[in-house]
Tab-separated table of C-alpha atoms in Angstrom:
chain	number	residue	atom	x	y	z
A	1	UNK	CA	-4.759	1.799	-1.509
A	2	UNK	CA	-6.048	4.689	0.531
A	3	UNK	CA	-4.839	5.771	3.956
A	4	UNK	CA	-5.970	8.527	6.268
A	5	UNK	CA	-4.968	9.653	9.738
A	6	UNK	CA	-7.077	11.757	12.065
A	7	UNK	CA	-5.360	13.281	15.093
A	8	UNK	CA	-6.155	15.097	18.314
A	9	UNK	CA	-3.412	16.846	20.311
A	10	UNK	CA	-2.230	14.591	23.123
A	11	UNK	CA	-1.900	15.414	26.811
A	12	UNK	CA	0.495	13.836	29.290
A	13	UNK	CA	-0.839	10.873	31.267
A	14	UNK	CA	0.479	8.132	33.489
A	15	UNK	CA	1.069	4.717	31.931
A	16	UNK	CA	-1.120	1.743	32.794
A	17	UNK	CA	0.132	-1.770	33.457
A	18	UNK	CA	0.221	-3.674	30.147
A	19	UNK	CA	-2.486	-6.141	31.196
A	20	UNK	CA	-4.894	-3.377	32.171
A	21	UNK	CA	-4.199	-1.464	28.965
A	22	UNK	CA	-4.845	-4.607	26.914
A	23	UNK	CA	-8.153	-5.222	28.691
A	24	UNK	CA	-9.274	-1.654	28.041
A	25	UNK	CA	-8.294	-2.001	24.384
A	26	UNK	CA	-10.488	-5.102	24.108
A	27	UNK	CA	-13.351	-3.310	25.854
A	28	UNK	CA	-13.065	-0.369	23.488
A	29	UNK	CA	-13.203	-2.699	20.489
A	30	UNK	CA	-16.338	-4.297	21.936
A	31	UNK	CA	-17.935	-0.889	22.487
A	32	UNK	CA	-17.228	0.122	18.886
A	33	UNK	CA	-18.954	-3.023	17.632
A	34	UNK	CA	-21.863	-2.464	20.015
A	35	UNK	CA	-22.232	1.036	18.603
A	36	UNK	CA	-22.189	-0.296	15.049
A	37	UNK	CA	-24.896	-2.811	15.945
A	38	UNK	CA	-27.229	-0.138	17.357
A	39	UNK	CA	-25.902	3.328	16.513
A	40	UNK	CA	-29.130	5.266	16.956
A	41	UNK	CA	-27.757	8.483	15.474
A	42	UNK	CA	-24.613	10.083	14.049
A	43	UNK	CA	-24.110	13.841	13.798
A	44	UNK	CA	-27.750	14.410	14.664
A	45	UNK	CA	-29.161	12.104	11.979
A	46	UNK	CA	-30.530	8.574	12.198
A	47	UNK	CA	-27.887	5.920	11.455
A	48	UNK	CA	-28.264	2.407	10.080
A	49	UNK	CA	-26.763	-0.593	11.914
A	50	UNK	CA	-23.506	-1.960	10.493
A	51	UNK	CA	-21.821	-5.344	10.540
A	52	UNK	CA	-19.344	-5.905	13.390
A	53	UNK	CA	-15.652	-5.397	12.749
A	54	UNK	CA	-13.294	-8.333	13.189
A	55	UNK	CA	-10.700	-7.732	15.922
A	56	UNK	CA	-7.172	-8.119	14.544
A	57	UNK	CA	-4.339	-8.482	17.099
A	58	UNK	CA	-1.822	-7.183	14.543
A	59	UNK	CA	-3.719	-3.882	14.356
A	60	UNK	CA	-3.776	-3.590	18.142
A	61	UNK	CA	-0.018	-4.174	18.242
A	62	UNK	CA	0.775	-1.256	15.915
A	63	UNK	CA	2.085	1.849	17.675
A	64	UNK	CA	1.812	5.169	15.857
A	65	UNK	CA	3.833	8.173	16.944
A	66	UNK	CA	3.651	11.811	15.868
A	67	UNK	CA	4.170	12.045	12.131
A	68	UNK	CA	4.001	8.288	11.562
A	69	UNK	CA	2.328	7.147	8.355
A	70	UNK	CA	-0.172	4.365	8.882
A	71	UNK	CA	0.685	2.826	5.490
A	72	UNK	CA	4.294	2.328	6.552
A	73	UNK	CA	3.284	0.960	9.959
A	74	UNK	CA	0.936	-1.580	8.394
A	75	UNK	CA	3.573	-2.603	5.872
A	76	UNK	CA	6.139	-3.147	8.644
A	77	UNK	CA	3.604	-5.300	10.474
A	78	UNK	CA	3.030	-7.399	7.357
A	79	UNK	CA	-0.624	-6.407	7.125
A	80	UNK	CA	-1.785	-5.731	3.554
A	81	UNK	CA	-4.755	-3.392	3.412
A	82	UNK	CA	-6.755	-1.530	0.803
A	83	UNK	CA	-7.980	1.139	3.228
A	84	UNK	CA	-7.034	2.135	6.769
A	85	UNK	CA	-7.860	4.844	9.293
A	86	UNK	CA	-6.235	5.710	12.618
A	87	UNK	CA	-8.403	7.578	15.151
A	88	UNK	CA	-6.745	9.235	18.142
A	89	UNK	CA	-8.356	10.362	21.413
A	90	UNK	CA	-6.553	11.982	24.328
A	91	UNK	CA	-7.599	12.852	27.858
A	92	UNK	CA	-10.129	10.042	28.409
A	93	UNK	CA	-9.758	8.506	31.866
A	94	UNK	CA	-11.653	5.299	31.066
A	95	UNK	CA	-12.997	3.260	28.184
A	96	UNK	CA	-16.459	4.784	28.428
A	97	UNK	CA	-15.015	8.265	28.114
A	98	UNK	CA	-12.890	7.217	25.154
A	99	UNK	CA	-15.918	5.727	23.405
A	100	UNK	CA	-17.987	8.839	24.044
A	101	UNK	CA	-15.264	11.000	22.494
A	102	UNK	CA	-14.955	8.682	19.517
A	103	UNK	CA	-18.711	8.785	18.904
A	104	UNK	CA	-18.734	12.558	19.097
A	105	UNK	CA	-15.797	13.157	16.766
A	106	UNK	CA	-15.701	10.169	14.459
A	107	UNK	CA	-19.156	8.586	14.356
A	108	UNK	CA	-19.266	8.523	10.548
A	109	UNK	CA	-15.914	6.757	10.364
A	110	UNK	CA	-16.887	4.258	13.047
A	111	UNK	CA	-20.055	3.440	11.104
A	112	UNK	CA	-18.427	3.259	7.696
A	113	UNK	CA	-19.202	0.041	5.777
A	114	UNK	CA	-15.781	0.331	4.112
A	115	UNK	CA	-13.985	-1.250	7.071
A	116	UNK	CA	-13.952	-4.892	8.156
A	117	UNK	CA	-11.213	-5.092	10.808
A	118	UNK	CA	-10.349	-3.226	13.996
A	119	UNK	CA	-7.545	-2.902	16.483
A	120	UNK	CA	-7.207	-0.622	19.503
A	121	UNK	CA	-4.708	0.237	22.191
A	122	UNK	CA	-4.412	2.497	25.206
A	123	UNK	CA	-1.455	4.381	26.614
A	124	UNK	CA	-2.477	6.248	29.749
A	125	UNK	CA	-5.233	8.647	28.727
A	126	UNK	CA	-4.323	8.284	25.028
A	127	UNK	CA	-6.424	5.910	22.926
A	128	UNK	CA	-5.934	4.742	19.354
A	129	UNK	CA	-8.388	2.861	17.158
A	130	UNK	CA	-7.233	1.467	13.808
A	131	UNK	CA	-9.861	0.509	11.250
A	132	UNK	CA	-8.918	-1.383	8.104
A	133	UNK	CA	-10.175	-3.205	5.062
A	134	UNK	CA	-7.721	-6.033	4.427
A	135	UNK	CA	-6.437	-6.567	0.915
A	136	UNK	CA	-7.619	-9.813	-0.650
A	137	UNK	CA	-5.008	-12.534	-0.294
A	138	UNK	CA	-2.941	-13.116	-3.414
A	139	UNK	CA	-3.431	-16.386	-5.274
A	140	UNK	CA	-0.084	-17.585	-3.988
A	141	UNK	CA	-0.315	-21.125	-5.324
A	142	UNK	CA	-1.338	-20.138	-8.837
A	143	UNK	CA	0.597	-16.874	-9.033
A	144	UNK	CA	2.145	-16.564	-12.503
A	145	UNK	CA	5.811	-16.961	-13.168
A	146	UNK	CA	7.421	-13.535	-13.010
A	147	UNK	CA	8.193	-13.686	-16.736
A	148	UNK	CA	4.532	-14.335	-17.540
A	149	UNK	CA	3.533	-11.447	-15.279
A	150	UNK	CA	6.071	-9.270	-17.087
A	151	UNK	CA	4.599	-10.216	-20.453
A	152	UNK	CA	1.130	-9.178	-19.256
A	153	UNK	CA	2.570	-5.779	-18.328
A	154	UNK	CA	4.416	-5.530	-21.649
A	155	UNK	CA	1.230	-6.226	-23.622
A	156	UNK	CA	-0.698	-3.656	-21.588
A	157	UNK	CA	2.042	-1.056	-21.979
A	158	UNK	CA	2.157	-1.495	-25.748
A	159	UNK	CA	-1.621	-1.244	-26.034
A	160	UNK	CA	-1.432	1.976	-24.000
A	161	UNK	CA	1.410	3.417	-26.098
A	162	UNK	CA	-0.489	2.696	-29.318
A	163	UNK	CA	-2.762	5.715	-28.734
A	164	UNK	CA	-2.213	9.351	-27.827
A	165	UNK	CA	-2.394	9.832	-24.058
A	166	UNK	CA	-2.364	12.575	-21.460
A	167	UNK	CA	-0.266	11.998	-18.350
A	168	UNK	CA	-1.299	14.603	-15.821
A	169	UNK	CA	-1.204	17.810	-17.865
A	170	UNK	CA	1.295	16.545	-20.445
A	171	UNK	CA	-0.002	15.244	-23.786
A	172	UNK	CA	1.888	12.456	-25.542
A	173	UNK	CA	1.485	11.206	-29.119
A	174	UNK	CA	1.359	7.461	-29.815
A	175	UNK	CA	4.704	5.747	-29.223
A	176	UNK	CA	6.237	2.651	-30.859
A	177	UNK	CA	5.824	-0.656	-29.011
A	178	UNK	CA	8.485	-1.753	-26.554
A	179	UNK	CA	10.450	-4.985	-26.852
A	180	UNK	CA	11.005	-7.374	-23.956
A	181	UNK	CA	14.621	-7.405	-22.773
A	182	UNK	CA	15.737	-10.282	-20.501
A	183	UNK	CA	18.449	-8.195	-18.801
A	184	UNK	CA	15.927	-5.481	-17.892
A	185	UNK	CA	13.615	-8.233	-16.667
A	186	UNK	CA	16.418	-9.563	-14.469
A	187	UNK	CA	17.074	-6.066	-13.081
A	188	UNK	CA	13.355	-5.664	-12.321
A	189	UNK	CA	13.216	-9.074	-10.640
A	190	UNK	CA	16.282	-8.394	-8.484
A	191	UNK	CA	14.904	-5.083	-7.209
A	192	UNK	CA	11.409	-6.477	-6.566
A	193	UNK	CA	12.824	-9.426	-4.646
A	194	UNK	CA	15.188	-7.206	-2.683
A	195	UNK	CA	12.349	-4.892	-1.637
A	196	UNK	CA	10.254	-7.901	-0.633
A	197	UNK	CA	13.080	-9.573	1.303
A	198	UNK	CA	14.163	-6.424	3.162
A	199	UNK	CA	10.694	-4.883	3.431
A	200	UNK	CA	11.226	-1.432	1.971
A	201	UNK	CA	9.699	0.509	-0.930
A	202	UNK	CA	12.061	2.820	-2.767
A	203	UNK	CA	13.902	3.417	-6.033
A	204	UNK	CA	17.065	3.467	-3.900
A	205	UNK	CA	18.051	-0.064	-2.891
A	206	UNK	CA	19.410	-0.875	0.540
A	207	UNK	CA	22.903	-1.050	-0.968
A	208	UNK	CA	22.453	2.523	-2.240
A	209	UNK	CA	22.138	1.565	-5.891
A	210	UNK	CA	19.750	3.184	-8.376
A	211	UNK	CA	18.154	1.656	-11.460
A	212	UNK	CA	21.081	2.636	-13.701
A	213	UNK	CA	23.613	0.719	-11.620
A	214	UNK	CA	21.271	-2.225	-11.140
A	215	UNK	CA	20.673	-2.462	-14.903
A	216	UNK	CA	24.390	-2.414	-15.623
A	217	UNK	CA	24.826	-5.105	-12.994
A	218	UNK	CA	22.235	-7.215	-14.833
A	219	UNK	CA	24.217	-6.831	-18.071
A	220	UNK	CA	22.285	-4.049	-19.791
A	221	UNK	CA	24.416	-1.294	-21.357
A	222	UNK	CA	22.007	1.605	-21.554
A	223	UNK	CA	21.783	4.968	-23.227
A	224	UNK	CA	18.576	5.867	-21.327
A	225	UNK	CA	17.045	4.122	-18.311
A	226	UNK	CA	13.898	4.534	-16.204
A	227	UNK	CA	11.991	2.685	-13.534
A	228	UNK	CA	8.472	2.347	-12.151
A	229	UNK	CA	7.773	0.551	-8.866
A	230	UNK	CA	4.564	-0.470	-7.137
A	231	UNK	CA	3.492	-2.028	-3.848
A	232	UNK	CA	0.467	-4.038	-2.747
A	233	UNK	CA	-1.207	-4.823	-6.084
A	234	UNK	CA	-2.138	-8.491	-6.424
A	235	UNK	CA	-2.090	-8.831	-10.225
A	236	UNK	CA	0.123	-7.579	-13.061
A	237	UNK	CA	-2.817	-5.661	-14.508
A	238	UNK	CA	-3.472	-3.936	-11.183
A	239	UNK	CA	0.170	-2.877	-10.990
A	240	UNK	CA	0.009	-1.515	-14.529
A	241	UNK	CA	-3.273	0.284	-13.845
A	242	UNK	CA	-1.653	2.028	-10.888
A	243	UNK	CA	1.208	3.264	-13.043
A	244	UNK	CA	-1.058	4.413	-15.848
A	245	UNK	CA	-3.110	6.614	-13.509
A	246	UNK	CA	-0.001	8.256	-12.011
A	247	UNK	CA	1.338	11.169	-14.107
A	248	UNK	CA	5.009	10.431	-13.508
A	249	UNK	CA	4.743	6.688	-14.090
A	250	UNK	CA	2.515	7.277	-17.113
A	251	UNK	CA	5.097	9.691	-18.563
A	252	UNK	CA	7.789	7.019	-18.242
A	253	UNK	CA	5.588	4.538	-20.085
A	254	UNK	CA	4.744	6.983	-22.903
A	255	UNK	CA	8.328	8.209	-23.333
A	256	UNK	CA	9.215	7.469	-26.991
A	257	UNK	CA	12.918	7.397	-26.134
A	258	UNK	CA	12.455	4.049	-24.406
A	259	UNK	CA	12.551	1.052	-26.735
A	260	UNK	CA	12.775	-1.941	-24.361
A	261	UNK	CA	11.494	-3.009	-20.982
A	262	UNK	CA	11.418	-5.741	-18.371
A	263	UNK	CA	9.058	-6.203	-15.431
A	264	UNK	CA	8.753	-8.547	-12.473
A	265	UNK	CA	7.340	-8.934	-8.980
A	266	UNK	CA	8.698	-10.079	-5.641
A	267	UNK	CA	6.661	-11.429	-2.746
A	268	UNK	CA	7.478	-11.539	0.948
A	269	UNK	CA	7.978	-14.919	2.576
A	270	UNK	CA	4.693	-14.416	4.435
A	271	UNK	CA	2.663	-14.894	1.248
A	272	UNK	CA	-0.615	-14.954	3.177
A	273	UNK	CA	-0.057	-11.291	4.037
A	274	UNK	CA	-0.279	-10.313	0.392
A	275	UNK	CA	2.822	-8.125	0.323
A	276	UNK	CA	3.807	-7.895	-3.359
A	277	UNK	CA	6.370	-5.511	-4.862
A	278	UNK	CA	6.468	-4.657	-8.561
A	279	UNK	CA	9.242	-3.190	-10.726
A	280	UNK	CA	9.245	-2.121	-14.366
A	281	UNK	CA	12.560	-1.091	-15.940
A	282	UNK	CA	12.483	0.801	-19.244
A	283	UNK	CA	15.572	1.323	-21.349
A	284	UNK	CA	17.239	2.266	-24.594
A	285	UNK	CA	20.459	0.407	-25.318
A	286	UNK	CA	23.703	1.977	-26.412
């Protein structure tokens, strides 16, 4: 998933009544789609018309403050996305002025074919437009059992370890295949489900525990332990691909000191939102 935030320094402005602010947000969304339908030009060059963006109330309800990360805001709102942009304008007294500023500063982003959804909101003279490409919904009904998903990851990991690899700048020789360990699988499942239930993404659980303590809790006496986590991928292979392209996760996978692993996913109750959390636990027993 990719996320970007563009910002303009804000100026103080009086607040509007909520109803008026909502109406202006809807008008701004309509003006963006009108611009996409007949852009004329962008940055001095002719621009091709684009498909309209679908208004999404959940995007209009998101409120971003200074330093906020759009990825985290979308996750809290239960909106799974592959790509998102937040555009900020300050000092515009009306919707026409806001649209003019957006066209001047962000015309290429407004006309990007990468986005399919839009939300907007106004706070005084501050305007925010959020553009997004929603993640495809997960196949909730036919989603594999977590053990089957773990076996897909295990097979992919062992195929990867069978050859010499480079993780970032570190070269690794081929490593022996890993064995599936049910206790490590249980530890991975518990952490994935906990992240999904409490809506957080971290190696540190809400109870303060780390992978070592969680593995012991699951009944695994370890000599060495490691963990990879992922968020938002809709298939086991996609989760594995994300780890393999990340130097730190890749290094965990290629570490010859690990001999066993377990992996699992957890999904939020709102399955239509596509919020999936993945955990892989790697270990070497005592």
